[in-house]
Coordinates of C-alpha atoms in Angstrom, one line a residue:
M1 CA 82.2 86.9 77.3
P2 CA 84.8 89.1 75.5
F3 CA 88.4 88.8 76.4
W4 CA 88.5 92.4 77.7
S5 CA 86.0 91.3 80.2
L6 CA 87.6 88.2 81.2
W7 CA 90.7 90.8 81.8
N8 CA 88.7 93.3 83.9
L9 CA 87.6 90.8 86.2
S10 CA 90.7 89.6 87.0
F11 CA 93.0 93.3 86.8
G12 CA 93.1 94.2 90.5
F13 CA 94.9 91.0 91.1
F14 CA 98.1 92.3 89.0
G15 CA 98.0 94.6 91.9
V16 CA 97.4 92.3 94.7
Q17 CA 100.2 90.1 93.6
I18 CA 102.9 92.8 93.7
A19 CA 101.9 93.1 97.4
Y20 CA 102.2 89.2 97.3
A21 CA 105.0 89.0 95.6
L22 CA 107.0 91.6 98.0
Q23 CA 106.4 89.7 100.7
S24 CA 107.0 86.1 99.4
A25 CA 110.4 87.4 98.0
N26 CA 111.4 89.9 101.1
I27 CA 110.0 88.0 104.5
S28 CA 112.6 86.0 105.3
R29 CA 115.1 88.7 104.3
I30 CA 113.6 90.8 106.2
F31 CA 113.0 88.7 109.3
R32 CA 116.6 87.4 108.7
T33 CA 118.2 91.4 108.7
L34 CA 116.0 91.8 111.9
G35 CA 118.2 88.9 113.3
A36 CA 116.0 85.5 113.4
D37 CA 117.9 83.1 114.1
P38 CA 117.9 80.5 110.4
H39 CA 116.3 77.5 112.7
D40 CA 113.6 79.3 113.5
L41 CA 113.0 80.8 110.3
S42 CA 110.3 78.7 109.0
F43 CA 108.0 79.2 112.3
F44 CA 107.7 83.0 110.9
W45 CA 105.9 81.6 107.7
I46 CA 103.0 80.2 109.4
L47 CA 101.4 83.5 110.1
P48 CA 100.5 83.7 106.7
P49 CA 98.7 80.1 105.9
L50 CA 97.3 80.4 109.1
M51 CA 95.7 84.2 108.1
G52 CA 94.8 82.6 104.9
I53 CA 92.9 79.2 105.9
L54 CA 90.4 81.5 108.5
V55 CA 90.1 84.6 106.3
Q56 CA 89.6 82.7 103.0
P57 CA 86.5 80.7 103.9
I58 CA 84.8 83.7 106.2
V59 CA 85.3 86.0 103.3
G60 CA 84.0 83.4 100.6
T61 CA 80.9 82.3 103.0
L62 CA 79.9 86.0 103.5
S63 CA 80.1 87.1 100.2
D64 CA 77.7 84.4 99.2
K65 CA 75.3 86.2 101.2
T66 CA 76.4 89.6 100.2
W67 CA 74.1 91.4 97.9
C68 CA 74.9 95.2 97.7
R69 CA 74.9 98.2 95.5
F70 CA 78.7 97.7 95.4
G71 CA 78.2 94.2 94.6
R72 CA 79.0 90.7 96.1
R73 CA 82.5 90.0 96.2
I74 CA 84.0 93.6 95.3
P75 CA 83.2 95.4 98.8
Y76 CA 85.7 92.5 100.8
L77 CA 87.9 93.1 98.0
F78 CA 88.3 96.7 98.0
V79 CA 88.1 96.5 102.0
G80 CA 91.3 94.3 101.8
A81 CA 93.2 96.0 99.6
A82 CA 92.8 99.5 102.0
V83 CA 94.4 97.9 104.9
A84 CA 97.0 96.1 103.0
V85 CA 98.1 99.4 101.7
A86 CA 98.6 100.8 105.4
V87 CA 100.4 97.6 106.4
M88 CA 102.7 97.6 103.6
C89 CA 104.3 101.1 104.9
L90 CA 104.5 99.4 108.1
L91 CA 106.1 96.4 107.8
P92 CA 109.6 97.2 106.1
N93 CA 109.9 99.8 108.8
A94 CA 110.0 97.4 111.8
G95 CA 114.1 97.9 112.2
S96 CA 113.5 101.5 112.4
F97 CA 112.1 102.3 115.6
G98 CA 114.8 101.7 118.2
M99 CA 113.4 98.8 119.5
A100 CA 115.4 95.5 120.1
V101 CA 115.5 92.4 118.4
S102 CA 113.0 90.5 120.2
T103 CA 110.7 93.3 120.2
A104 CA 111.2 94.0 116.4
L105 CA 110.6 90.8 115.3
V106 CA 107.2 90.3 117.4
F107 CA 106.4 94.2 115.7
G108 CA 107.0 92.8 112.2
L109 CA 105.1 89.2 113.0
I110 CA 102.0 91.1 114.1
A111 CA 102.5 93.5 110.9
L112 CA 102.9 90.4 108.8
M113 CA 99.9 88.7 110.1
L114 CA 97.9 91.8 109.1
L115 CA 99.1 92.2 105.8
D116 CA 98.3 88.6 104.7
T117 CA 95.0 88.8 106.6
S118 CA 94.2 91.9 104.3
I119 CA 96.4 90.5 100.6
N120 CA 93.9 86.9 101.5
M121 CA 90.7 89.3 102.0
A122 CA 91.6 90.9 98.6
M123 CA 92.9 87.7 96.3
Q124 CA 89.9 85.2 96.9
P125 CA 87.0 87.9 95.4
F126 CA 89.0 87.7 92.0
K127 CA 89.3 83.8 91.9
M128 CA 85.0 83.8 93.0
L129 CA 84.4 86.8 90.6
V130 CA 85.4 84.3 87.8
G131 CA 83.5 81.2 89.6
D132 CA 80.4 83.4 89.2
M133 CA 80.3 84.7 86.0
V134 CA 82.3 82.6 83.4
N135 CA 81.1 79.9 81.8
E136 CA 82.6 76.5 82.0
E137 CA 84.4 77.1 78.4
Q138 CA 85.9 79.9 79.1
K139 CA 87.0 79.3 82.9
A140 CA 90.4 77.5 81.6
K141 CA 91.1 81.2 79.6
A142 CA 89.8 83.0 82.7
Y143 CA 91.9 81.5 85.3
S144 CA 94.9 81.7 82.7
I145 CA 94.2 85.1 82.5
Q146 CA 94.3 85.6 85.4
S147 CA 97.8 83.5 86.2
F148 CA 99.2 85.7 83.6
L149 CA 98.0 89.0 85.5
C150 CA 99.6 87.4 88.7
N151 CA 102.8 87.0 87.0
A152 CA 103.0 90.0 85.8
G153 CA 102.2 91.6 89.2
S154 CA 105.5 89.2 90.4
V155 CA 107.5 90.6 87.9
V156 CA 107.0 94.0 89.1
G157 CA 107.2 93.2 93.1
F158 CA 110.0 91.0 92.7
V159 CA 111.8 93.2 91.0
F160 CA 111.6 96.1 92.9
P161 CA 114.5 96.0 95.2
F162 CA 116.6 95.2 92.5
F163 CA 115.5 98.5 90.4
F164 CA 115.9 100.9 93.3
T165 CA 119.4 99.8 94.6
W166 CA 120.0 100.2 90.5
I167 CA 118.6 103.8 90.4
G168 CA 120.6 105.0 93.7
L169 CA 118.9 104.0 96.7
A170 CA 121.3 102.2 99.2
N171 CA 120.8 98.6 99.6
E172 CA 122.4 98.6 102.7
A173 CA 121.4 99.8 106.3
E174 CA 123.2 99.6 109.8
R175 CA 122.9 96.2 111.6
G176 CA 119.2 95.3 112.2
V177 CA 117.7 97.9 109.9
V178 CA 115.8 96.7 106.3
P179 CA 117.7 99.1 103.8
P180 CA 115.9 101.6 101.6
S181 CA 115.5 99.6 98.9
V182 CA 113.3 97.4 100.4
V183 CA 111.5 99.6 102.5
W184 CA 110.5 101.8 99.2
S185 CA 109.9 99.2 97.0
F186 CA 106.6 98.4 100.1
Y187 CA 105.9 101.9 99.5
I188 CA 105.4 102.1 95.5
G189 CA 103.5 98.6 95.7
A190 CA 101.1 99.8 98.1
A191 CA 100.5 102.5 95.5
I192 CA 99.7 100.6 92.6
L193 CA 97.7 97.6 94.3
I194 CA 95.0 100.8 95.5
L195 CA 95.2 101.9 91.9
C196 CA 94.6 98.8 90.4
V197 CA 91.6 97.6 92.9
L198 CA 89.9 100.9 92.0
Y199 CA 90.0 100.0 88.2
T200 CA 88.4 96.6 88.8
T201 CA 85.9 97.9 91.2
L202 CA 85.3 100.8 88.5
K203 CA 85.1 98.4 85.5
V204 CA 83.2 95.5 87.0
K205 CA 79.9 95.0 87.6
E206 CA 78.4 91.9 89.3
W207 CA 74.8 90.7 88.4
P208 CA 72.1 91.1 90.6
P209 CA 70.6 88.6 92.7
Q210 CA 68.2 87.4 89.7
E211 CA 70.7 87.7 86.8
Y212 CA 73.3 85.5 89.2
A213 CA 70.0 83.2 90.0
A214 CA 69.1 82.9 86.4
Y215 CA 72.5 82.0 84.9
N216 CA 73.8 79.7 87.4
G217 CA 70.7 77.9 87.7
I218 CA 70.2 78.8 91.6
S219 CA 67.5 79.8 93.5
E220 CA 67.1 83.5 93.7
N221 CA 68.2 83.8 97.7
P222 CA 72.0 84.1 98.0
E223 CA 71.6 82.3 101.0
S224 CA 70.4 79.1 99.8
A225 CA 71.7 78.8 96.4
E226 CA 70.2 75.2 96.1
P227 CA 70.8 73.7 92.5
S228 CA 67.1 74.0 91.0
K229 CA 68.1 70.9 88.8
S230 CA 69.6 68.5 91.1
S231 CA 68.7 65.2 92.9
E232 CA 71.1 65.5 95.4
P233 CA 70.4 65.9 99.3
S234 CA 68.7 69.3 100.1
E235 CA 71.2 69.4 103.0
K236 CA 73.8 70.6 100.0
S237 CA 71.7 74.0 100.4
S238 CA 73.0 74.6 103.6
A239 CA 76.1 77.0 104.1
N240 CA 77.6 74.5 107.0
W241 CA 81.0 74.2 106.1
F242 CA 81.4 70.6 107.5
V243 CA 78.3 69.8 105.6
L244 CA 79.8 71.3 102.5
L245 CA 82.9 69.3 102.7
R246 CA 80.9 66.1 103.3
N247 CA 79.2 66.7 100.2
A248 CA 82.6 68.4 98.1
P249 CA 82.8 66.5 94.9
A250 CA 85.8 63.5 94.8
T251 CA 87.5 65.9 92.7
F252 CA 88.0 68.6 95.7
W253 CA 89.6 66.5 97.5
K254 CA 92.1 64.6 94.7
V255 CA 93.5 67.7 93.8
G256 CA 93.9 68.8 97.4
V257 CA 96.1 65.8 97.8
V258 CA 98.2 67.3 95.1
Q259 CA 98.1 71.0 96.5
F260 CA 99.4 69.1 99.8
F261 CA 102.7 68.4 98.2
C262 CA 102.9 71.4 96.0
W263 CA 102.5 74.0 98.1
A264 CA 104.8 72.9 100.9
A265 CA 107.3 73.2 98.0
F266 CA 107.1 76.5 97.7
L267 CA 106.8 77.1 101.1
Y268 CA 110.4 76.1 102.0
M269 CA 111.5 77.9 98.7
W270 CA 110.1 81.3 100.2
T271 CA 111.9 80.4 103.5
Y272 CA 115.3 79.3 102.2
V273 CA 115.7 80.5 99.1
T274 CA 117.5 83.6 99.8
D275 CA 119.7 82.1 101.5
A276 CA 120.5 79.4 99.8
V277 CA 121.0 81.3 96.3
S278 CA 123.5 83.0 98.8
E279 CA 125.1 80.3 100.0
T280 CA 125.4 78.5 96.7
V281 CA 126.5 81.6 94.8
W282 CA 127.8 84.5 97.4
G283 CA 129.3 81.9 100.0
T284 CA 127.4 83.5 102.9
T285 CA 124.4 83.5 104.9
D286 CA 125.2 86.4 106.7
A287 CA 122.2 88.4 106.7
G288 CA 124.7 91.7 108.1
T289 CA 126.9 91.5 104.9
K290 CA 126.5 93.5 102.0
A291 CA 127.3 90.1 100.1
Y292 CA 123.9 89.0 102.0
Q293 CA 122.0 91.9 100.8
D294 CA 123.1 91.7 97.1
A295 CA 121.7 88.1 97.1
G296 CA 118.4 89.5 98.4
N297 CA 118.3 91.8 95.5
W298 CA 119.2 88.8 93.1
T299 CA 116.8 86.4 94.2
G300 CA 114.5 88.7 93.9
V301 CA 115.3 89.1 89.9
L302 CA 115.1 85.3 89.8
Y303 CA 111.5 85.4 91.4
A304 CA 110.6 87.5 88.7
I305 CA 112.3 85.2 86.3
Q306 CA 110.5 82.4 87.5
A307 CA 107.0 84.6 86.7
M308 CA 108.3 85.4 83.4
G309 CA 108.9 81.7 82.8
S310 CA 105.1 81.3 84.6
V311 CA 103.6 84.1 82.0
A312 CA 105.2 81.9 79.2
W313 CA 103.8 78.7 80.5
A314 CA 100.4 80.0 81.0
M315 CA 100.0 80.7 77.5
V316 CA 101.5 77.2 76.8
L317 CA 98.8 75.1 79.1
P318 CA 95.5 75.9 77.6
R319 CA 97.3 74.1 74.1
F320 CA 97.2 70.6 76.0
S321 CA 94.4 68.4 75.1
N322 CA 95.2 66.8 78.4
M323 CA 94.6 69.0 81.3
K324 CA 96.0 66.0 83.6
L325 CA 99.1 65.9 81.5
A326 CA 99.8 69.8 81.8
Y327 CA 99.5 69.4 85.4
A328 CA 101.8 66.6 86.2
V329 CA 104.4 67.7 83.9
S330 CA 104.4 71.2 85.0
L331 CA 105.0 69.8 88.2
V332 CA 107.8 67.6 86.9
L333 CA 109.0 70.6 85.8
G334 CA 109.6 72.3 88.3
G335 CA 110.6 69.6 91.0
L336 CA 113.8 69.4 88.6
G337 CA 114.4 73.3 88.8
F338 CA 114.3 73.2 92.7
A339 CA 116.5 70.5 93.0
L340 CA 119.2 72.2 90.3
I341 CA 119.5 75.2 92.5
P342 CA 122.6 74.1 94.8
F343 CA 124.5 73.0 91.9
I344 CA 124.8 76.1 90.2
P345 CA 127.3 78.5 91.4
N346 CA 127.1 81.4 88.8
Q347 CA 124.4 83.8 89.4
Y348 CA 123.4 84.0 85.9
G349 CA 123.3 80.1 85.8
Q350 CA 120.1 80.0 88.4
I351 CA 118.0 81.5 85.9
V352 CA 117.8 78.0 84.2
P353 CA 116.3 76.6 87.3
F354 CA 113.5 79.4 87.9
L355 CA 112.2 78.9 84.6
L356 CA 111.4 75.6 85.4
I357 CA 110.1 76.4 88.8
G358 CA 107.7 78.9 86.9
C359 CA 106.7 75.9 84.7
A360 CA 105.0 75.0 88.1
W361 CA 103.8 77.5 89.3
A362 CA 101.8 78.6 86.1
A363 CA 100.1 75.5 86.5
M364 CA 99.7 75.6 90.4
L365 CA 97.7 79.0 89.8
A366 CA 95.4 77.8 87.0
M367 CA 95.0 74.1 86.7
P368 CA 93.7 72.9 90.2
F369 CA 90.6 75.9 90.2
T370 CA 89.9 74.7 86.6
F371 CA 89.5 71.5 88.0
V372 CA 87.4 72.5 91.0
T373 CA 84.9 74.8 89.5
N374 CA 84.3 72.8 87.2
A375 CA 83.4 69.7 89.6
L376 CA 81.5 72.0 91.5
E377 CA 78.6 73.2 89.1
G378 CA 75.3 72.8 90.3
Y379 CA 76.6 72.7 93.9
G380 CA 76.3 76.3 94.7
H381 CA 78.1 78.1 97.6
M382 CA 81.3 78.8 95.1
G383 CA 82.6 81.1 97.4
A384 CA 82.1 79.2 100.3
Y385 CA 84.0 75.9 98.6
L386 CA 87.0 78.1 97.2
G387 CA 87.0 79.5 100.3
L388 CA 87.4 76.0 101.8
F389 CA 89.6 75.0 99.4
N390 CA 91.9 77.6 100.0
G391 CA 92.7 75.0 103.2
T392 CA 94.8 72.9 100.8
I393 CA 96.8 75.4 100.2
C394 CA 97.4 77.0 104.0
L395 CA 97.6 73.4 105.3
P396 CA 100.4 72.6 103.7
Q397 CA 102.4 75.5 104.6
I398 CA 101.4 75.2 108.0
V399 CA 102.3 71.7 108.3
A400 CA 106.0 72.3 106.5
A401 CA 106.4 75.5 108.8
L402 CA 106.4 73.2 111.4
C403 CA 108.4 70.8 110.4
G404 CA 111.0 73.0 108.9
G405 CA 113.2 73.1 111.4
T406 CA 113.6 69.7 111.9
L407 CA 114.3 69.0 108.3
F408 CA 116.6 72.2 108.4
T409 CA 118.7 70.2 111.0
L410 CA 118.4 66.7 109.2
V411 CA 119.7 67.9 106.1
G412 CA 122.7 69.4 107.4
G413 CA 121.4 73.1 108.4
H414 CA 122.1 74.0 104.7
Q415 CA 119.6 76.1 103.0
S416 CA 120.4 74.5 99.6
S417 CA 119.8 71.0 101.0
M418 CA 116.3 72.3 101.3
M419 CA 115.8 73.2 97.8
I420 CA 116.1 69.2 97.0
V421 CA 113.4 68.5 99.8
A422 CA 111.4 70.9 97.8
G423 CA 111.9 69.4 94.3
V424 CA 110.9 65.8 95.8
L425 CA 108.0 67.2 97.3
L426 CA 106.9 68.4 94.0
C427 CA 107.7 64.9 92.3
V428 CA 105.3 63.3 94.6
G429 CA 102.5 66.1 93.6
A430 CA 102.8 65.2 90.1
A431 CA 102.9 61.7 90.8
F432 CA 99.2 62.4 92.3
V433 CA 97.7 63.9 89.6
S434 CA 96.7 60.5 88.1
G435 CA 94.1 60.1 90.5
I436 CA 92.1 63.2 89.5
R437 CA 89.1 63.1 87.2
A438 CA 89.0 65.6 85.2
K439 CA 85.5 67.2 84.4
R440 CA 84.8 68.9 81.0

């Protein structure tokens, strides 16, 4: 496929990632502002991966069976984006309706659940479009383009609160209320999201069943998707998730082990890094202070720097002749970045560890799907498998969120110490990369 066709397949991901960046960078800040206790903070992060593990396999399986005038994956993409836009206008206002702290937290939780459900519904089809329409030789390039757009969207979403503060919106509000700089970031992010998704839906024409079947070497019936040249058992043609998992290639599971440690590490970053930066650089974790809100804005800038580092590293990854080496090196660099955060009390010095973290993030976005989609050649049910593979992203976060309060207590109740925990987890993940069998 020509470059711009690959670009159009993933362009809507730019808008989706703005929404995801706003969520990941500001959820802990919003809930801390609403009055959440730091020891309970990780529990608020159970909902996003829980929604992902429920929604994405369903979207994958249903879209495998969907053929309509609007396409196969695109209808799910559009509906998810439309719901996300509505919820993005509600979530940051959780503290503005005069509710008690506990009620505001519950309202925020429900809004977060709906937001992450819709973002997952919008996000997964982009990965499936690449799996459907891009050949094996171009998949690494296609997912790298997706990684580039993903991180470019992240830069925009991460810097929004800092930018809106810079142009004059207030970065402070009464205790328990989210500042206008954050609220308007969500409003503008929602508008960009729907425009980007509309662009992809207008520019991308998915193949009809006959062309899809011919290109992918499967039967024309999208529900069966049985490989036309395969000696594998016929039960592989079933869409039953347990059967699909039993027949999944070994690479599916080995990459999943690496994913477990990587996504647990990043869950702890999203949960604790705002407080960690505030504690290390500004010397406070009191969410009601101006210093804490300034730290929240600067954390968004650091996230943007991480994303820019990811953009640069995503261009380097295809140049490695050994994909496993590229994956492992990236994760080790990210682990080093996490471990450095508590030891750099200068806000500008924090740029270095976040650039290193960006290397790991770029690899996590591109490499696992390259390994897995290559290994799934001829298996059929690409959407269902990628939906199930999302479990290797969501389950680690759920486990990490459940264990977060205990670990937080064990490391002395210091958010900065949780960054060292995250660094160790990434390095363990890098060690397990050696067990992956790469298929070219």
